Amino acid sequence: LAKTTQPISMDSYEGQEVNITCSHNNIATNDYITWYQQFPSQGPRFIIQGYKTKVTNEVASLFIPADRKSSTLSLPRVSLSDTAVYYCLVGDTRGGADGLTFGKGTHLIIQP
Amino acid sequence: SQTIHQWPATLVQPVGSPLSLECTVEGTSNPNLYWYRQAAGRGLQLLFYSVGIGQISSEVPQNLSASRPQDRQFILSSKKLLLSDSGFYLCAWAGTGVNGYTFGSGTRLTVV
């Protein structure tokens, strides 16, 4: 699986848009980019997945440039409840048999 | 809909005692199943994965073992727990064509 690099922590305020960028220079042709959210003492929760360009769902948007060597998770109008650890993963995650490799993620802290 | 059940939620065990954590999945067949461990303040570490009944692959040599006696049941075991086995254990499943992995609620294991 391609290695990813993302900031260890970020701070923002309620109502702001938060963008978390992940670098994955060695992404392979078949790799997808997936983001998870984890609250303390809970399992990670799938947020969004994409292959190229832009993907949007009810929770977030994922922006992927043409070279796919990075991706940006965008959380619109964050609230205090968005405080969590966000993981960026790259690989064949559509039911891949060898599991996912999670890094330390980005600890996002939202303040009032 | 698919659901994943993991128990117990918390467990305190003495050093040298055995361990058995169970994970079951409902609403799907032939899922890929995974056991992860998360130490305090660290990322998730893949321990075992299984693509079918009786098929177990280990990612990290350790004091733990896994078994898959039924299609939707995954068990994590140890004959003698060590202090270093303490952590947050998560079970996850993935199916063909599903975007991303679904995690259970986790078991907080404290070995004393």
PDB file of C-alpha atoms in Angstrom:
ATOM      1  CA  LEU A   1       0.000   0.000   0.000  1.00  0.00           C
ATOM      2  CA  ALA A   2       1.145   3.524  -0.788  1.00  0.00           C
ATOM      3  CA  LYS A   3       2.466   5.458   2.193  1.00  0.00           C
ATOM      4  CA  THR A   4       0.595   8.579   3.215  1.00  0.00           C
ATOM      5  CA  THR A   5       1.660  11.751   4.978  1.00  0.00           C
ATOM      6  CA  GLN A   6      -0.781  14.051   6.739  1.00  0.00           C
ATOM      7  CA  PRO A   7      -0.491  16.693   9.465  1.00  0.00           C
ATOM      8  CA  ILE A   8      -0.447  15.354  12.993  1.00  0.00           C
ATOM      9  CA  SER A   9      -2.903  17.949  14.259  1.00  0.00           C
ATOM     10  CA  MET A  10      -5.056  20.883  13.169  1.00  0.00           C
ATOM     11  CA  ASP A  11      -7.173  23.455  14.959  1.00  0.00           C
ATOM     12  CA  SER A  12     -10.199  25.351  13.733  1.00  0.00           C
ATOM     13  CA  TYR A  13     -13.393  27.013  14.928  1.00  0.00           C
ATOM     14  CA  GLU A  14     -17.047  26.203  14.666  1.00  0.00           C
ATOM     15  CA  GLY A  15     -18.624  27.241  11.367  1.00  0.00           C
ATOM     16  CA  GLN A  16     -15.344  27.246   9.461  1.00  0.00           C
ATOM     17  CA  GLU A  17     -14.437  25.059   6.519  1.00  0.00           C
ATOM     18  CA  VAL A  18     -11.583  22.686   7.309  1.00  0.00           C
ATOM     19  CA  ASN A  19      -9.289  21.193   4.690  1.00  0.00           C
ATOM     20  CA  ILE A  20      -6.966  18.327   5.560  1.00  0.00           C
ATOM     21  CA  THR A  21      -4.397  17.435   2.930  1.00  0.00           C
ATOM     22  CA  CYS A  22      -2.772  14.052   2.532  1.00  0.00           C
ATOM     23  CA  SER A  23       0.297  13.291   0.424  1.00  0.00           C
ATOM     24  CA  HIS A  24       0.636   9.941  -1.325  1.00  0.00           C
ATOM     25  CA  ASN A  25       3.411  10.272  -3.897  1.00  0.00           C
ATOM     26  CA  ASN A  26       3.628   6.549  -4.617  1.00  0.00           C
ATOM     27  CA  ILE A  27      -0.039   5.934  -5.321  1.00  0.00           C
ATOM     28  CA  ALA A  28      -0.627   3.095  -7.780  1.00  0.00           C
ATOM     29  CA  THR A  29      -2.959   3.064 -10.743  1.00  0.00           C
ATOM     30  CA  ASN A  30      -5.474   0.792  -9.024  1.00  0.00           C
ATOM     31  CA  ASP A  31      -5.399   2.597  -5.677  1.00  0.00           C
ATOM     32  CA  TYR A  32      -8.377   4.437  -4.238  1.00  0.00           C
ATOM     33  CA  ILE A  33      -8.146   7.186  -1.627  1.00  0.00           C
ATOM     34  CA  THR A  34     -10.283   6.716   1.475  1.00  0.00           C
ATOM     35  CA  TRP A  35     -10.806   8.856   4.542  1.00  0.00           C
ATOM     36  CA  TYR A  36     -11.980   7.665   7.950  1.00  0.00           C
ATOM     37  CA  GLN A  37     -13.020   9.484  11.101  1.00  0.00           C
ATOM     38  CA  GLN A  38     -12.390   8.123  14.579  1.00  0.00           C
ATOM     39  CA  PHE A  39     -13.760   9.361  17.887  1.00  0.00           C
ATOM     40  CA  PRO A  40     -12.147   8.283  21.186  1.00  0.00           C
ATOM     41  CA  SER A  41     -12.937   4.680  22.160  1.00  0.00           C
ATOM     42  CA  GLN A  42     -14.775   4.024  18.899  1.00  0.00           C
ATOM     43  CA  GLY A  43     -13.861   2.289  15.685  1.00  0.00           C
ATOM     44  CA  PRO A  44     -13.014   4.363  12.596  1.00  0.00           C
ATOM     45  CA  ARG A  45     -15.957   5.371  10.479  1.00  0.00           C
ATOM     46  CA  PHE A  46     -15.836   5.576   6.683  1.00  0.00           C
ATOM     47  CA  ILE A  47     -16.272   9.151   5.467  1.00  0.00           C
ATOM     48  CA  ILE A  48     -15.556   9.280   1.768  1.00  0.00           C
ATOM     49  CA  GLN A  49     -13.676   7.533  -0.996  1.00  0.00           C
ATOM     50  CA  GLY A  50     -12.517   8.658  -4.404  1.00  0.00           C
ATOM     51  CA  TYR A  51     -10.272   7.851  -7.330  1.00  0.00           C
ATOM     52  CA  LYS A  52      -9.862  11.171  -9.136  1.00  0.00           C
ATOM     53  CA  THR A  53     -11.263  14.712  -9.433  1.00  0.00           C
ATOM     54  CA  LYS A  54     -13.929  15.500  -6.872  1.00  0.00           C
ATOM     55  CA  VAL A  55     -16.291  13.415  -4.790  1.00  0.00           C
ATOM     56  CA  THR A  56     -18.968  14.880  -2.547  1.00  0.00           C
ATOM     57  CA  ASN A  57     -21.385  13.303  -0.109  1.00  0.00           C
ATOM     58  CA  GLU A  58     -23.542  14.565   2.725  1.00  0.00           C
ATOM     59  CA  VAL A  59     -20.587  14.713   5.091  1.00  0.00           C
ATOM     60  CA  ALA A  60     -17.563  15.921   3.152  1.00  0.00           C
ATOM     61  CA  SER A  61     -15.883  16.547  -0.162  1.00  0.00           C
ATOM     62  CA  LEU A  62     -12.728  14.941  -1.465  1.00  0.00           C
ATOM     63  CA  PHE A  63     -10.543  16.781  -3.946  1.00  0.00           C
ATOM     64  CA  ILE A  64      -7.980  14.812  -5.937  1.00  0.00           C
ATOM     65  CA  PRO A  65      -5.686  16.547  -8.455  1.00  0.00           C
ATOM     66  CA  ALA A  66      -4.914  15.028 -11.823  1.00  0.00           C
ATOM     67  CA  ASP A  67      -1.596  13.503 -10.709  1.00  0.00           C
ATOM     68  CA  ARG A  68      -3.320  11.883  -7.688  1.00  0.00           C
ATOM     69  CA  LYS A  69      -0.224  12.396  -5.541  1.00  0.00           C
ATOM     70  CA  SER A  70      -2.263  14.175  -2.907  1.00  0.00           C
ATOM     71  CA  SER A  71      -5.836  14.588  -1.782  1.00  0.00           C
ATOM     72  CA  THR A  72      -7.754  17.049   0.344  1.00  0.00           C
ATOM     73  CA  LEU A  73     -10.624  16.234   2.647  1.00  0.00           C
ATOM     74  CA  SER A  74     -12.924  19.230   3.023  1.00  0.00           C
ATOM     75  CA  LEU A  75     -15.335  19.489   5.930  1.00  0.00           C
ATOM     76  CA  PRO A  76     -17.827  22.324   5.478  1.00  0.00           C
ATOM     77  CA  ARG A  77     -18.961  24.398   8.458  1.00  0.00           C
ATOM     78  CA  VAL A  78     -17.459  22.233  11.171  1.00  0.00           C
ATOM     79  CA  SER A  79     -18.964  21.880  14.626  1.00  0.00           C
ATOM     80  CA  LEU A  80     -17.541  20.795  17.965  1.00  0.00           C
ATOM     81  CA  SER A  81     -18.639  17.236  17.213  1.00  0.00           C
ATOM     82  CA  ASP A  82     -16.222  17.097  14.291  1.00  0.00           C
ATOM     83  CA  THR A  83     -13.333  16.950  16.758  1.00  0.00           C
ATOM     84  CA  ALA A  84     -11.790  13.582  15.955  1.00  0.00           C
ATOM     85  CA  VAL A  85      -8.844  11.849  14.320  1.00  0.00           C
ATOM     86  CA  TYR A  86      -9.008  11.705  10.526  1.00  0.00           C
ATOM     87  CA  TYR A  87      -7.125   9.015   8.618  1.00  0.00           C
ATOM     88  CA  CYS A  88      -6.141   9.086   4.962  1.00  0.00           C
ATOM     89  CA  LEU A  89      -5.588   5.683   3.360  1.00  0.00           C
ATOM     90  CA  VAL A  90      -4.523   4.693  -0.107  1.00  0.00           C
ATOM     91  CA  GLY A  91      -4.928   1.263  -1.591  1.00  0.00           C
ATOM     92  CA  ASP A  92      -7.268  -1.204  -3.155  1.00  0.00           C
ATOM     93  CA  THR A  93      -9.896  -0.844  -0.455  1.00  0.00           C
ATOM     94  CA  ARG A  94     -12.795  -2.322  -2.339  1.00  0.00           C
ATOM     95  CA  GLY A  95     -12.806  -5.462  -0.285  1.00  0.00           C
ATOM     96  CA  GLY A  96      -9.054  -5.909  -0.470  1.00  0.00           C
ATOM     97  CA  ALA A  97      -7.819  -9.046   1.207  1.00  0.00           C
ATOM     98  CA  ASP A  98      -4.725  -7.657   2.871  1.00  0.00           C
ATOM     99  CA  GLY A  99      -6.312  -5.054   5.070  1.00  0.00           C
ATOM    100  CA  LEU A 100      -5.700  -1.360   5.464  1.00  0.00           C
ATOM    101  CA  THR A 101      -2.645   0.345   6.907  1.00  0.00           C
ATOM    102  CA  PHE A 102      -3.557   3.204   9.196  1.00  0.00           C
ATOM    103  CA  GLY A 103      -1.035   5.881  10.105  1.00  0.00           C
ATOM    104  CA  LYS A 104      -1.410   8.154  13.109  1.00  0.00           C
ATOM    105  CA  GLY A 105      -3.931  10.353  11.322  1.00  0.00           C
ATOM    106  CA  THR A 106      -4.711  14.033  11.833  1.00  0.00           C
ATOM    107  CA  HIS A 107      -6.125  15.076  15.163  1.00  0.00           C
ATOM    108  CA  LEU A 108      -8.630  17.813  14.356  1.00  0.00           C
ATOM    109  CA  ILE A 109      -9.694  20.009  17.258  1.00  0.00           C
ATOM    110  CA  ILE A 110     -12.677  22.318  16.807  1.00  0.00           C
ATOM    111  CA  GLN A 111     -13.053  25.175  19.237  1.00  0.00           C
ATOM    112  CA  PRO A 112     -16.141  27.291  19.986  1.00  0.00           C
TER     113      PRO A 112
ATOM    114  CA  SER B   1     -28.375  -3.979   6.258  1.00  0.00           C
ATOM    115  CA  GLN B   2     -25.002  -5.199   7.383  1.00  0.00           C
ATOM    116  CA  THR B   3     -24.012  -4.963  11.027  1.00  0.00           C
ATOM    117  CA  ILE B   4     -20.956  -5.955  12.985  1.00  0.00           C
ATOM    118  CA  HIS B   5     -21.000  -6.960  16.633  1.00  0.00           C
ATOM    119  CA  GLN B   6     -17.999  -7.068  18.897  1.00  0.00           C
ATOM    120  CA  TRP B   7     -17.841  -7.943  22.592  1.00  0.00           C
ATOM    121  CA  PRO B   8     -17.092  -7.372  25.337  1.00  0.00           C
ATOM    122  CA  ALA B   9     -16.730  -3.580  25.294  1.00  0.00           C
ATOM    123  CA  THR B  10     -14.224  -3.541  28.133  1.00  0.00           C
ATOM    124  CA  LEU B  11     -12.130  -6.243  29.736  1.00  0.00           C
ATOM    125  CA  VAL B  12      -9.609  -6.310  32.568  1.00  0.00           C
ATOM    126  CA  GLN B  13      -7.510  -9.449  32.708  1.00  0.00           C
ATOM    127  CA  PRO B  14      -4.497 -10.502  34.817  1.00  0.00           C
ATOM    128  CA  VAL B  15      -1.177 -11.299  33.213  1.00  0.00           C
ATOM    129  CA  GLY B  16      -1.005 -14.929  32.179  1.00  0.00           C
ATOM    130  CA  SER B  17      -4.754 -15.377  31.788  1.00  0.00           C
ATOM    131  CA  PRO B  18      -6.380 -16.472  28.510  1.00  0.00           C
ATOM    132  CA  LEU B  19      -8.278 -14.198  26.161  1.00  0.00           C
ATOM    133  CA  SER B  20     -11.177 -14.654  23.776  1.00  0.00           C
ATOM    134  CA  LEU B  21     -12.720 -11.757  21.876  1.00  0.00           C
ATOM    135  CA  GLU B  22     -15.554 -12.449  19.476  1.00  0.00           C
ATOM    136  CA  CYS B  23     -16.740 -10.611  16.395  1.00  0.00           C
ATOM    137  CA  THR B  24     -19.754 -11.459  14.279  1.00  0.00           C
ATOM    138  CA  VAL B  25     -21.126  -9.940  11.118  1.00  0.00           C
ATOM    139  CA  GLU B  26     -24.749  -9.987   9.988  1.00  0.00           C
ATOM    140  CA  GLY B  27     -26.377  -9.245   6.665  1.00  0.00           C
ATOM    141  CA  THR B  28     -23.556 -10.345   4.414  1.00  0.00           C
ATOM    142  CA  SER B  29     -21.831 -13.502   3.331  1.00  0.00           C
ATOM    143  CA  ASN B  30     -18.197 -14.359   2.751  1.00  0.00           C
ATOM    144  CA  PRO B  31     -16.836 -11.075   4.102  1.00  0.00           C
ATOM    145  CA  ASN B  32     -13.156 -10.331   4.561  1.00  0.00           C
ATOM    146  CA  LEU B  33     -12.623  -9.985   8.308  1.00  0.00           C
ATOM    147  CA  TYR B  34      -9.877  -8.168  10.185  1.00  0.00           C
ATOM    148  CA  TRP B  35      -8.547  -7.687  13.709  1.00  0.00           C
ATOM    149  CA  TYR B  36      -6.761  -4.428  14.523  1.00  0.00           C
ATOM    150  CA  ARG B  37      -5.151  -3.162  17.712  1.00  0.00           C
ATOM    151  CA  GLN B  38      -4.705   0.445  18.715  1.00  0.00           C
ATOM    152  CA  ALA B  39      -2.305   1.309  21.510  1.00  0.00           C
ATOM    153  CA  ALA B  40      -2.865   4.545  23.406  1.00  0.00           C
ATOM    154  CA  GLY B  41      -2.077   7.580  21.238  1.00  0.00           C
ATOM    155  CA  ARG B  42      -1.083   5.485  18.256  1.00  0.00           C
ATOM    156  CA  GLY B  43      -2.509   4.384  14.939  1.00  0.00           C
ATOM    157  CA  LEU B  44      -4.226   1.111  14.162  1.00  0.00           C
ATOM    158  CA  GLN B  45      -2.104  -1.971  13.697  1.00  0.00           C
ATOM    159  CA  LEU B  46      -3.431  -4.820  11.553  1.00  0.00           C
ATOM    160  CA  LEU B  47      -3.097  -8.104  13.461  1.00  0.00           C
ATOM    161  CA  PHE B  48      -4.962 -10.711  11.428  1.00  0.00           C
ATOM    162  CA  TYR B  49      -7.147 -10.966   8.379  1.00  0.00           C
ATOM    163  CA  SER B  50      -9.303 -13.731   6.974  1.00  0.00           C
ATOM    164  CA  VAL B  51     -10.803 -14.202   3.536  1.00  0.00           C
ATOM    165  CA  GLY B  52     -12.789 -17.310   4.434  1.00  0.00           C
ATOM    166  CA  ILE B  53     -13.559 -20.026   6.969  1.00  0.00           C
ATOM    167  CA  GLY B  54     -10.384 -21.429   8.448  1.00  0.00           C
ATOM    168  CA  GLN B  55      -8.194 -19.000   6.477  1.00  0.00           C
ATOM    169  CA  ILE B  56      -6.118 -16.753   8.716  1.00  0.00           C
ATOM    170  CA  SER B  57      -3.191 -14.525   7.802  1.00  0.00           C
ATOM    171  CA  SER B  58      -1.051 -12.914  10.473  1.00  0.00           C
ATOM    172  CA  GLU B  59       0.571  -9.547   9.931  1.00  0.00           C
ATOM    173  CA  VAL B  60       2.597  -9.294  13.131  1.00  0.00           C
ATOM    174  CA  PRO B  61       4.252 -12.086  15.155  1.00  0.00           C
ATOM    175  CA  GLN B  62       2.813 -11.871  18.648  1.00  0.00           C
ATOM    176  CA  ASN B  63       1.186 -13.518  21.601  1.00  0.00           C
ATOM    177  CA  LEU B  64      -2.194 -13.646  19.882  1.00  0.00           C
ATOM    178  CA  SER B  65      -3.992 -15.957  17.485  1.00  0.00           C
ATOM    179  CA  ALA B  66      -7.171 -15.764  15.444  1.00  0.00           C
ATOM    180  CA  SER B  67      -9.714 -18.240  14.195  1.00  0.00           C
ATOM    181  CA  ARG B  68     -12.676 -18.168  11.854  1.00  0.00           C
ATOM    182  CA  PRO B  69     -14.900 -21.139  12.702  1.00  0.00           C
ATOM    183  CA  GLN B  70     -17.878 -19.799  10.737  1.00  0.00           C
ATOM    184  CA  ASP B  71     -18.300 -17.534   7.735  1.00  0.00           C
ATOM    185  CA  ARG B  72     -19.373 -14.536   9.808  1.00  0.00           C
ATOM    186  CA  GLN B  73     -17.492 -15.186  13.035  1.00  0.00           C
ATOM    187  CA  PHE B  74     -13.962 -14.079  13.835  1.00  0.00           C
ATOM    188  CA  ILE B  75     -12.281 -14.797  17.165  1.00  0.00           C
ATOM    189  CA  LEU B  76      -9.135 -13.303  18.667  1.00  0.00           C
ATOM    190  CA  SER B  77      -7.444 -15.401  21.337  1.00  0.00           C
ATOM    191  CA  SER B  78      -4.451 -15.668  23.580  1.00  0.00           C
ATOM    192  CA  LYS B  79      -3.342 -18.494  25.855  1.00  0.00           C
ATOM    193  CA  LYS B  80      -1.393 -16.230  28.223  1.00  0.00           C
ATOM    194  CA  LEU B  81      -1.811 -12.466  28.175  1.00  0.00           C
ATOM    195  CA  LEU B  82       1.136 -10.093  28.546  1.00  0.00           C
ATOM    196  CA  LEU B  83       1.060  -6.533  29.819  1.00  0.00           C
ATOM    197  CA  SER B  84       1.925  -5.399  26.293  1.00  0.00           C
ATOM    198  CA  ASP B  85      -1.326  -6.922  25.005  1.00  0.00           C
ATOM    199  CA  SER B  86      -3.276  -4.040  26.535  1.00  0.00           C
ATOM    200  CA  GLY B  87      -4.981  -1.868  23.974  1.00  0.00           C
ATOM    201  CA  PHE B  88      -8.109  -1.159  21.979  1.00  0.00           C
ATOM    202  CA  TYR B  89      -9.044  -4.092  19.742  1.00  0.00           C
ATOM    203  CA  LEU B  90     -11.178  -3.547  16.695  1.00  0.00           C
ATOM    204  CA  CYS B  91     -12.839  -5.991  14.354  1.00  0.00           C
ATOM    205  CA  ALA B  92     -13.679  -4.912  10.799  1.00  0.00           C
ATOM    206  CA  TRP B  93     -15.256  -6.386   7.719  1.00  0.00           C
ATOM    207  CA  ALA B  94     -15.201  -5.648   4.016  1.00  0.00           C
ATOM    208  CA  GLY B  95     -17.154  -7.137   1.163  1.00  0.00           C
ATOM    209  CA  THR B  96     -16.691  -7.139  -2.570  1.00  0.00           C
ATOM    210  CA  GLY B  97     -17.940  -3.926  -4.107  1.00  0.00           C
ATOM    211  CA  VAL B  98     -18.306  -2.172  -0.755  1.00  0.00           C
ATOM    212  CA  ASN B  99     -16.568   1.158  -0.415  1.00  0.00           C
ATOM    213  CA  GLY B 100     -14.416   1.050   2.627  1.00  0.00           C
ATOM    214  CA  TYR B 101     -14.357  -1.053   5.753  1.00  0.00           C
ATOM    215  CA  THR B 102     -16.880  -1.213   8.589  1.00  0.00           C
ATOM    216  CA  PHE B 103     -15.485  -1.403  12.095  1.00  0.00           C
ATOM    217  CA  GLY B 104     -17.026  -2.770  15.257  1.00  0.00           C
ATOM    218  CA  SER B 105     -17.324  -0.743  18.428  1.00  0.00           C
ATOM    219  CA  GLY B 106     -14.103  -2.134  19.854  1.00  0.00           C
ATOM    220  CA  THR B 107     -12.919  -3.847  23.036  1.00  0.00           C
ATOM    221  CA  ARG B 108     -10.787  -1.975  25.543  1.00  0.00           C
ATOM    222  CA  LEU B 109      -8.437  -4.614  27.030  1.00  0.00           C
ATOM    223  CA  THR B 110      -6.378  -3.825  30.096  1.00  0.00           C
ATOM    224  CA  VAL B 111      -3.920  -6.442  31.257  1.00  0.00           C
ATOM    225  CA  VAL B 112      -2.921  -5.978  34.899  1.00  0.00           C
TER     226      VAL B 112
END
